[in-house]
PDB file of C-alpha atoms in Angstrom:
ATOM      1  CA  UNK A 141      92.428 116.655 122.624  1.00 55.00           C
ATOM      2  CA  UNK A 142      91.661 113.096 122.810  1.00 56.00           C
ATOM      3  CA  UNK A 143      92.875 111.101 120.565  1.00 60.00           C
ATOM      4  CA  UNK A 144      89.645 108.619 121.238  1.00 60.00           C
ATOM      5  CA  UNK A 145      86.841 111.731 120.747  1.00 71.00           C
ATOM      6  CA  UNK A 146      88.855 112.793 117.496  1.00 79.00           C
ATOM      7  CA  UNK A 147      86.623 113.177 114.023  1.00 82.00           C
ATOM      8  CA  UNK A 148      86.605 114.748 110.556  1.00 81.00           C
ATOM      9  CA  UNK A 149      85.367 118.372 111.973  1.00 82.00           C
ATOM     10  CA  UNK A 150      87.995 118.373 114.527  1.00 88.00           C
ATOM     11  CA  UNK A 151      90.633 117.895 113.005  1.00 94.00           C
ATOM     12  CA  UNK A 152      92.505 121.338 111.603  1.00 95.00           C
ATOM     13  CA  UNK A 153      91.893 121.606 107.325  1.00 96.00           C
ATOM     14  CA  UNK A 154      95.493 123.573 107.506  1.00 97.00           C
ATOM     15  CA  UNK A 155      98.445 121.115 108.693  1.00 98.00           C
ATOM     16  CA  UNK A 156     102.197 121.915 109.292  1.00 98.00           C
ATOM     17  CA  UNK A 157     103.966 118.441 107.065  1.00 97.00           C
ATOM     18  CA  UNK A 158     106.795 117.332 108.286  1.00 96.00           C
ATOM     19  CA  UNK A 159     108.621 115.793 104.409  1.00 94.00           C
ATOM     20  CA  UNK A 160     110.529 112.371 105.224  1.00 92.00           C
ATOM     21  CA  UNK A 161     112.116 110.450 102.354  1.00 90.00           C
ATOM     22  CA  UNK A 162     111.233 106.593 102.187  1.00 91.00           C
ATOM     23  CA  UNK A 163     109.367 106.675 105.549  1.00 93.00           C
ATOM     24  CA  UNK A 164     105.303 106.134 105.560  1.00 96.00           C
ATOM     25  CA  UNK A 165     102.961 106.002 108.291  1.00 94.00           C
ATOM     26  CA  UNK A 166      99.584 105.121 109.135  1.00 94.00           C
ATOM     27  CA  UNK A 167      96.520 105.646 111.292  1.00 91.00           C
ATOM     28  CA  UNK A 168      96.946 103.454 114.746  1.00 88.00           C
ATOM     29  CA  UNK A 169     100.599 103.317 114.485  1.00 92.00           C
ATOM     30  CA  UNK A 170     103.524 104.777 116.108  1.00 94.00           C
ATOM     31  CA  UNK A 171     106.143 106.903 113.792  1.00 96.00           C
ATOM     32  CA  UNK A 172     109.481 108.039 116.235  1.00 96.00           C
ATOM     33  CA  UNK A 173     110.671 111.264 115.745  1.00 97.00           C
ATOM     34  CA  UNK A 174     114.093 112.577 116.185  1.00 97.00           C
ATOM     35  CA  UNK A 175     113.885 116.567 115.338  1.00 97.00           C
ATOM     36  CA  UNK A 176     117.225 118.247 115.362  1.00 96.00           C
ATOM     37  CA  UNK A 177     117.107 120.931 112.702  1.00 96.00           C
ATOM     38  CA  UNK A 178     115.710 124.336 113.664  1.00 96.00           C
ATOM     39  CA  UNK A 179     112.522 124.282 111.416  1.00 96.00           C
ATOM     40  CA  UNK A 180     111.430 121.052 112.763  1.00 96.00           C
ATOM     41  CA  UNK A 181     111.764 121.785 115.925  1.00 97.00           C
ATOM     42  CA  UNK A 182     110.432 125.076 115.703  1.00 98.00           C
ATOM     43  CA  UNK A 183     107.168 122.971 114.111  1.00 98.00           C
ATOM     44  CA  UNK A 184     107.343 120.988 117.104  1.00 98.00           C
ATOM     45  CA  UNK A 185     107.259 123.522 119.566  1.00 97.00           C
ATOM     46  CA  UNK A 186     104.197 125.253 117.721  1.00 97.00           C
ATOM     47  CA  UNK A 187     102.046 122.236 117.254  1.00 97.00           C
ATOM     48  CA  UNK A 188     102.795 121.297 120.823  1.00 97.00           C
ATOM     49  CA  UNK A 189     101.649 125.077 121.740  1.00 97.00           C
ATOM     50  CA  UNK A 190      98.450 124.608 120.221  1.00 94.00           C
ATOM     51  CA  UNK A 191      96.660 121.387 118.479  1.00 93.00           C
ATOM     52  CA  UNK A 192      99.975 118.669 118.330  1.00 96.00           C
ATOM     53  CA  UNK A 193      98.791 117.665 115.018  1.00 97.00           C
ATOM     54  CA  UNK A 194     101.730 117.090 112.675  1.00 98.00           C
ATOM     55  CA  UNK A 195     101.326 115.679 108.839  1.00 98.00           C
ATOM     56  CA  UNK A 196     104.178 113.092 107.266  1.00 98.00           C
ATOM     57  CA  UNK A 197     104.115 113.201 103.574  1.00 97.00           C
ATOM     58  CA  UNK A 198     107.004 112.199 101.222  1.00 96.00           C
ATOM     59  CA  UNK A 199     108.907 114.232  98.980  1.00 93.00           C
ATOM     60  CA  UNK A 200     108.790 113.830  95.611  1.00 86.00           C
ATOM     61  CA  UNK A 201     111.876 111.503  94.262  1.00 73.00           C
ATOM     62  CA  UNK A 202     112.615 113.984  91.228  1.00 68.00           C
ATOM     63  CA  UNK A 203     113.251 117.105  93.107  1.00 62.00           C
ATOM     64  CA  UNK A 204     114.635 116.383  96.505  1.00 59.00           C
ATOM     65  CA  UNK A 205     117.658 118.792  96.339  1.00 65.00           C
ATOM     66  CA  UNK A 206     115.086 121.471  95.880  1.00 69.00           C
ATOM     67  CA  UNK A 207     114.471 124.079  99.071  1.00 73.00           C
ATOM     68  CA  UNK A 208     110.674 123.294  98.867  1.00 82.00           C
ATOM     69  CA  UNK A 209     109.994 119.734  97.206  1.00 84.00           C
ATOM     70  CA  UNK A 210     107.329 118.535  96.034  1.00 90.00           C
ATOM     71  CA  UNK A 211     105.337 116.623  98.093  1.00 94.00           C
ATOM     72  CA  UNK A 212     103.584 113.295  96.960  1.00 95.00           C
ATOM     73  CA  UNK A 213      99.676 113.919  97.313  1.00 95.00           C
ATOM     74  CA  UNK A 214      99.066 111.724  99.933  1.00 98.00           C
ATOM     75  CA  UNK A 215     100.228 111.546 103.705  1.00 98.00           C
ATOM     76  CA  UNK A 216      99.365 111.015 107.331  1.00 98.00           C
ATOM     77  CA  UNK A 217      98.572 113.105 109.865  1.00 98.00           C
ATOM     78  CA  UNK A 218      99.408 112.628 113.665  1.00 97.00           C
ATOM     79  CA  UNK A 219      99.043 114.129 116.904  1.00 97.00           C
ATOM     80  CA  UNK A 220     101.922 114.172 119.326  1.00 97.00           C
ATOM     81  CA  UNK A 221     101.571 111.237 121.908  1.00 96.00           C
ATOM     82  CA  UNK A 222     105.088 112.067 123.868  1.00 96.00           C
ATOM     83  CA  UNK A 223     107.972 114.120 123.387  1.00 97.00           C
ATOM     84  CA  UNK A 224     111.245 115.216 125.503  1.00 97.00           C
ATOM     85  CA  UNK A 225     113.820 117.664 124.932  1.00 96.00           C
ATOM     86  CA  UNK A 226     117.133 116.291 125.414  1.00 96.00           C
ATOM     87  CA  UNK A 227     120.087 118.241 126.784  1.00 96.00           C
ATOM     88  CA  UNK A 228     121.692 118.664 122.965  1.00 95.00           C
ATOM     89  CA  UNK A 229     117.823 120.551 122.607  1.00 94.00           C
ATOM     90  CA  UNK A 230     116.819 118.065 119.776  1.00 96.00           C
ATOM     91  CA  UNK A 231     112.929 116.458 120.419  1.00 98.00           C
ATOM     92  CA  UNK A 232     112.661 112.749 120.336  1.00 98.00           C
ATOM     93  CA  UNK A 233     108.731 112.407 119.838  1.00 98.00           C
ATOM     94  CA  UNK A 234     105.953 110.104 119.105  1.00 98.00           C
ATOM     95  CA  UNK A 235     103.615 110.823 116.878  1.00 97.00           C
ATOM     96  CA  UNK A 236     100.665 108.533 116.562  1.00 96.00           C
ATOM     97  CA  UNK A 237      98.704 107.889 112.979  1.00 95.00           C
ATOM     98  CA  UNK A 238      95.532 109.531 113.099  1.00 95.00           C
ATOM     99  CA  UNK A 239      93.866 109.898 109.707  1.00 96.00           C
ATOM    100  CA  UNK A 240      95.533 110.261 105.694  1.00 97.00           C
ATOM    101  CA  UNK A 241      94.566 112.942 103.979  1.00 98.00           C
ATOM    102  CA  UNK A 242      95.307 114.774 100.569  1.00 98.00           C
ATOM    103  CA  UNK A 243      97.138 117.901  99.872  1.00 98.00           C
ATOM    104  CA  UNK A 244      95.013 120.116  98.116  1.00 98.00           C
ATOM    105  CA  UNK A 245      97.486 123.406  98.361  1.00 97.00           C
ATOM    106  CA  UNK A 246     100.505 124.966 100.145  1.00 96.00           C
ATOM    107  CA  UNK A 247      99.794 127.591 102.438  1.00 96.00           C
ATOM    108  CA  UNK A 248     102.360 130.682 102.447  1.00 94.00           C
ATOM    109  CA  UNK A 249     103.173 131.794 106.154  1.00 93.00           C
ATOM    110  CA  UNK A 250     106.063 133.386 108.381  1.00 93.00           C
ATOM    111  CA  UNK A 251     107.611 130.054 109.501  1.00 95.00           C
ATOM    112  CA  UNK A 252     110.987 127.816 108.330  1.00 95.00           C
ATOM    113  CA  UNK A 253     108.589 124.642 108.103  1.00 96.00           C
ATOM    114  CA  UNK A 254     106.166 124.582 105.288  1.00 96.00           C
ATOM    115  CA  UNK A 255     102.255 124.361 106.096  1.00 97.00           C
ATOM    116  CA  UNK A 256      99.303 122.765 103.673  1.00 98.00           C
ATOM    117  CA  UNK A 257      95.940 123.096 103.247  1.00 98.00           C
ATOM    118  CA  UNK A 258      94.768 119.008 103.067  1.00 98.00           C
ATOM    119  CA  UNK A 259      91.477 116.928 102.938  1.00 97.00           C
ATOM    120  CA  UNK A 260      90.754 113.849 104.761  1.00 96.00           C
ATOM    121  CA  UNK A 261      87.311 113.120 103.232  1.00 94.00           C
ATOM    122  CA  UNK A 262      88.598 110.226 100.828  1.00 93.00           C
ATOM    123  CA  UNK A 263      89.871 108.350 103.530  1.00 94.00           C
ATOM    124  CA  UNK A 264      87.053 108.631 106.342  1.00 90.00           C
ATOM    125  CA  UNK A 265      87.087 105.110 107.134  1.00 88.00           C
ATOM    126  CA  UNK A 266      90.640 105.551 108.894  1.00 89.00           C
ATOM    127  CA  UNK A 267      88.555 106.687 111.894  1.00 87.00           C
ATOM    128  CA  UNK A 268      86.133 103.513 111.883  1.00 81.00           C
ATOM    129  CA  UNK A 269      87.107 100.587 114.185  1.00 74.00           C
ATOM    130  CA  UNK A 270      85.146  98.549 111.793  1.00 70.00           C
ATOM    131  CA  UNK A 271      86.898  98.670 109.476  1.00 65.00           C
ATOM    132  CA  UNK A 272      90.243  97.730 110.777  1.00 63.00           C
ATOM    133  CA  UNK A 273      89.282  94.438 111.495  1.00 63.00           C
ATOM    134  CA  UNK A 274      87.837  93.015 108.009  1.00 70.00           C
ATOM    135  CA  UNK A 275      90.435  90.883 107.103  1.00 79.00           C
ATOM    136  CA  UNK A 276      90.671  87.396 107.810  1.00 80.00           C
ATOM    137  CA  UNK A 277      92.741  85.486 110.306  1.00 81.00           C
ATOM    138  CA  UNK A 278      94.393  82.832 107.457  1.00 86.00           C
ATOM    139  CA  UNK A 279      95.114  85.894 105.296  1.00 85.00           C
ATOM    140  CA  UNK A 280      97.518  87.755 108.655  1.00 86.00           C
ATOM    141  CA  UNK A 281      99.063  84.054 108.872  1.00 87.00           C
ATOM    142  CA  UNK A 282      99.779  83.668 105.549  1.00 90.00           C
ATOM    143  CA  UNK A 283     101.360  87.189 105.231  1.00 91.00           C
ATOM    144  CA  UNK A 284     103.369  87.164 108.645  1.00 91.00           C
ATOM    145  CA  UNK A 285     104.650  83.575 107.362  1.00 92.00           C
ATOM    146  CA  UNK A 286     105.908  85.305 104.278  1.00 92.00           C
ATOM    147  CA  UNK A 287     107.641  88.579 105.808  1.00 93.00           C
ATOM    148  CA  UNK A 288     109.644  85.816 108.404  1.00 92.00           C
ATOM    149  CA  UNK A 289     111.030  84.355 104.905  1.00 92.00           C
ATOM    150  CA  UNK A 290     111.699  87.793 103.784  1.00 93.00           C
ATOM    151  CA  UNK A 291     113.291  89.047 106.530  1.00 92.00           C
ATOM    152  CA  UNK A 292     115.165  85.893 107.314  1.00 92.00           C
ATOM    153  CA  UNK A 293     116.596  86.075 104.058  1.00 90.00           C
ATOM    154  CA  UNK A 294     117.454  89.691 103.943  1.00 87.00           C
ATOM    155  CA  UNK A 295     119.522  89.365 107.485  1.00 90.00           C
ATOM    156  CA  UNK A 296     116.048  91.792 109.329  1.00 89.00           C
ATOM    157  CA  UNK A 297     114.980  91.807 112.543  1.00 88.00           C
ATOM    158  CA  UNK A 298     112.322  92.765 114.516  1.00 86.00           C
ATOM    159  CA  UNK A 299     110.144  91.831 117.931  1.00 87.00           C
ATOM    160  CA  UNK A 300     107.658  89.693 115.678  1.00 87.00           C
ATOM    161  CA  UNK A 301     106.361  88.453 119.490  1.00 87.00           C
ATOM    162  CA  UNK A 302     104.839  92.188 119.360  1.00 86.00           C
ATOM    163  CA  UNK A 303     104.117  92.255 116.237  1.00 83.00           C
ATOM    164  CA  UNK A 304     102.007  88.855 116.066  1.00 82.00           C
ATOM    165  CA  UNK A 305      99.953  90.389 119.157  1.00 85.00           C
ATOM    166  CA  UNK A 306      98.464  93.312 117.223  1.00 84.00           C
ATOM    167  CA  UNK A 307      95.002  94.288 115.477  1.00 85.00           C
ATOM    168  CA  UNK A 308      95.161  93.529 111.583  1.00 85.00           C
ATOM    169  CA  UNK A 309      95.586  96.842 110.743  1.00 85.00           C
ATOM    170  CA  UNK A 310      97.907  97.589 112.824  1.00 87.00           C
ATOM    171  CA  UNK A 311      99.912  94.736 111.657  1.00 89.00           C
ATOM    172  CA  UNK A 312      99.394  95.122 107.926  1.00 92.00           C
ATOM    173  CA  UNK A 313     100.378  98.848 108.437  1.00 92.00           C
ATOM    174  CA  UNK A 314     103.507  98.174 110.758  1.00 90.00           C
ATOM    175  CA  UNK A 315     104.952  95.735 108.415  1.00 92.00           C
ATOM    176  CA  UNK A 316     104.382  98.444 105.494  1.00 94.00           C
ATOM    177  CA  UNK A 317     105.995 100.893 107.486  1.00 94.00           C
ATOM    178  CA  UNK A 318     109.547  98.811 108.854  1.00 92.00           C
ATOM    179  CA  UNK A 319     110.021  96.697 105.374  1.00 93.00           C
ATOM    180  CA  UNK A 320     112.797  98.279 103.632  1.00 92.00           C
ATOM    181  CA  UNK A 321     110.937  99.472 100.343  1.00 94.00           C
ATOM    182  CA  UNK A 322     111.674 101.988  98.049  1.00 93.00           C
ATOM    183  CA  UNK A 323     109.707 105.558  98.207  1.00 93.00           C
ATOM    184  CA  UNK A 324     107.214 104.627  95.525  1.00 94.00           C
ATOM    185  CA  UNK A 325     106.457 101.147  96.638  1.00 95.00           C
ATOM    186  CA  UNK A 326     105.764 102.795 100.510  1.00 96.00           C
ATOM    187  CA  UNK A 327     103.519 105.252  98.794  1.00 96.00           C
ATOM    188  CA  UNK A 328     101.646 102.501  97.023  1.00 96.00           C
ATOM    189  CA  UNK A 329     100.869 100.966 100.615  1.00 97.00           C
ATOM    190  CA  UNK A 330     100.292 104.375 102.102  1.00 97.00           C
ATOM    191  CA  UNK A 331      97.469 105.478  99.088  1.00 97.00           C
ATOM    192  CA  UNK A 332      95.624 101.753  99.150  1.00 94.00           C
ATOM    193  CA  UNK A 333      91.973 102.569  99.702  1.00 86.00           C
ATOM    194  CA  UNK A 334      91.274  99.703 101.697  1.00 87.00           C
ATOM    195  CA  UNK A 335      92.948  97.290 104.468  1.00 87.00           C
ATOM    196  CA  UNK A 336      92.250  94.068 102.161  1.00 89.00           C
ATOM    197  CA  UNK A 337      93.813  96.088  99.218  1.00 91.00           C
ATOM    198  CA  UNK A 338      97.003  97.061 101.423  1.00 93.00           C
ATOM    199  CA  UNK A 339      97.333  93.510 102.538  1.00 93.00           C
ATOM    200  CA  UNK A 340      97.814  92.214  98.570  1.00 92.00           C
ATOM    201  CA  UNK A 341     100.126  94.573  97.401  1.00 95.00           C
ATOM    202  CA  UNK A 342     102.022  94.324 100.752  1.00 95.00           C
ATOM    203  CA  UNK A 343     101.727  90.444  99.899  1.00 93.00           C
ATOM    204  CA  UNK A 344     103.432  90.787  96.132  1.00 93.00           C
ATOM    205  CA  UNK A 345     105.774  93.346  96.666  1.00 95.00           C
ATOM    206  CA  UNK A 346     107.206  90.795  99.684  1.00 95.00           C
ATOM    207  CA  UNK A 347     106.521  88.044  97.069  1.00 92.00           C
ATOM    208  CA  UNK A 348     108.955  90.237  94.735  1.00 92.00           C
ATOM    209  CA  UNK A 349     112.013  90.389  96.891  1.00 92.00           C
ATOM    210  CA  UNK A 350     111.375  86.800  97.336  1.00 90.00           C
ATOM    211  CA  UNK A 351     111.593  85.762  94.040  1.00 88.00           C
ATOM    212  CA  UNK A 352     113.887  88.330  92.835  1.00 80.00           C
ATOM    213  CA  UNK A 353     116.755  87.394  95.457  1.00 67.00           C
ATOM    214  CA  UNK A 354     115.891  83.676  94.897  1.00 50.00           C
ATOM    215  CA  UNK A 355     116.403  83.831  91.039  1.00 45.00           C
ATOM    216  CA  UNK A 356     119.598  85.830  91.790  1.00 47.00           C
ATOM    217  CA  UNK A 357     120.750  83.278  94.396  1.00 40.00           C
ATOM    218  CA  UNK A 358     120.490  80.543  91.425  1.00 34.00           C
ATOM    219  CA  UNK A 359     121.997  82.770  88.667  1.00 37.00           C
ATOM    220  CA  UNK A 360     124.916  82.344  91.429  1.00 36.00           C
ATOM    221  CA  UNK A 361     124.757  78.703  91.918  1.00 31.00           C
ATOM    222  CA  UNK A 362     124.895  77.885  87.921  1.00 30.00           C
TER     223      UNK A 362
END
């Protein structure tokens, strides 16, 4: 399927979710994928047998030793965008943000990977190109200003020449995605209604660290 002709009735209602701890993603990004245990990869090899659509959803913080976690209620589904098998048989894949959604149920079936019934009709806008743009140009300046200070001062790195280059959502939701936040602050970004929204929080969690590490750095001094 293209990814371009994609909409709310074609996209499957019952989703195998891949659970990763502290690791969001969004529509219009890029999440790599290195699958080496057998019920991932088994997941792989079905989705890429019949619709590549893959969800990402977090487990829940309080029972991750459990054999079937909880998940937190929202996620993201994706759709495979490239994949290899490497000699060791693990998959390194793409999978590229299509629309969130909300897990309404688990679904039992014969597999090791768990599947989920899910709705994405909360979060319909994902698929407008509208929307991704209505945010204004001082606003991405102001924020990529303030992740340089945070990163600068927390010894990060990244390829902000690529980063600078993007569409506002895909900035906002890039930096969300690579800032090293905890689980709960991620899923705050993640469940954000609206770009503007995601864009604030993003700003004052940022503004946070900031503060925090600079108050700590004069508790030091004194």
């Amino acid at each position: 399927m293209n990814k371009n002709k994609i909409n709310l009735e074609n996209i499957p209602q019952e989703i195998p979710i891949f659970p990763l701890s502290n690791a969001i993603f969004f529509p219009n990004t890029v999440m790599p994928l290195n699958i080496f245990e057998p019920r991932y990869k088994q997941m792989i090899e079905d989705a890429l047998d019949k619709n590549k659509f893959i969800g990402m959803a977090q487990p829940n913080l309080q029972n991750l030793q459990s054999e079937k976690p909880d998940l937190f209620n929202i996620g993201c589904v994706g759709m495979i965008s490239k994949h290899n098998k490497t000699s060791q048989g693990t998959y390194l894949v793409n999978l590229e943000g299509v629309v969130r959604f909300k897990v309404i149920k688990e679904v039992e079936n014969k597999k090791m990977y768990r599947t989920f019934r899910v709705s994405y009709t909360e979060f319909s806008d994902d698929l407008d190109e509208k929307v991704k743009k209505e945010i204004d140009d001082q606003s991405l300046l102001e924020l990529i200003d303030k992740t340089k200070k945070f990163f600068k001062m927390f010894q990060l790195s990244t390829d902000w020449s690529v980063i600078e280059k993007v569409e506002p959502s895909q900035l906002i939701n890039s930096l969300a995605m690579i800032c090293p936040f905890t689980s709960g602050e991620k899923q705050r970004l993640l469940e954000t209604s609206s770009l503007q929204e995601r864009n604030s929080i993003l700003n004052q969690i940022i503004n946070f660290y900031i503060l925090g590490n600079t108050t700590d750095s004069h508790k030091k001094i004194h």
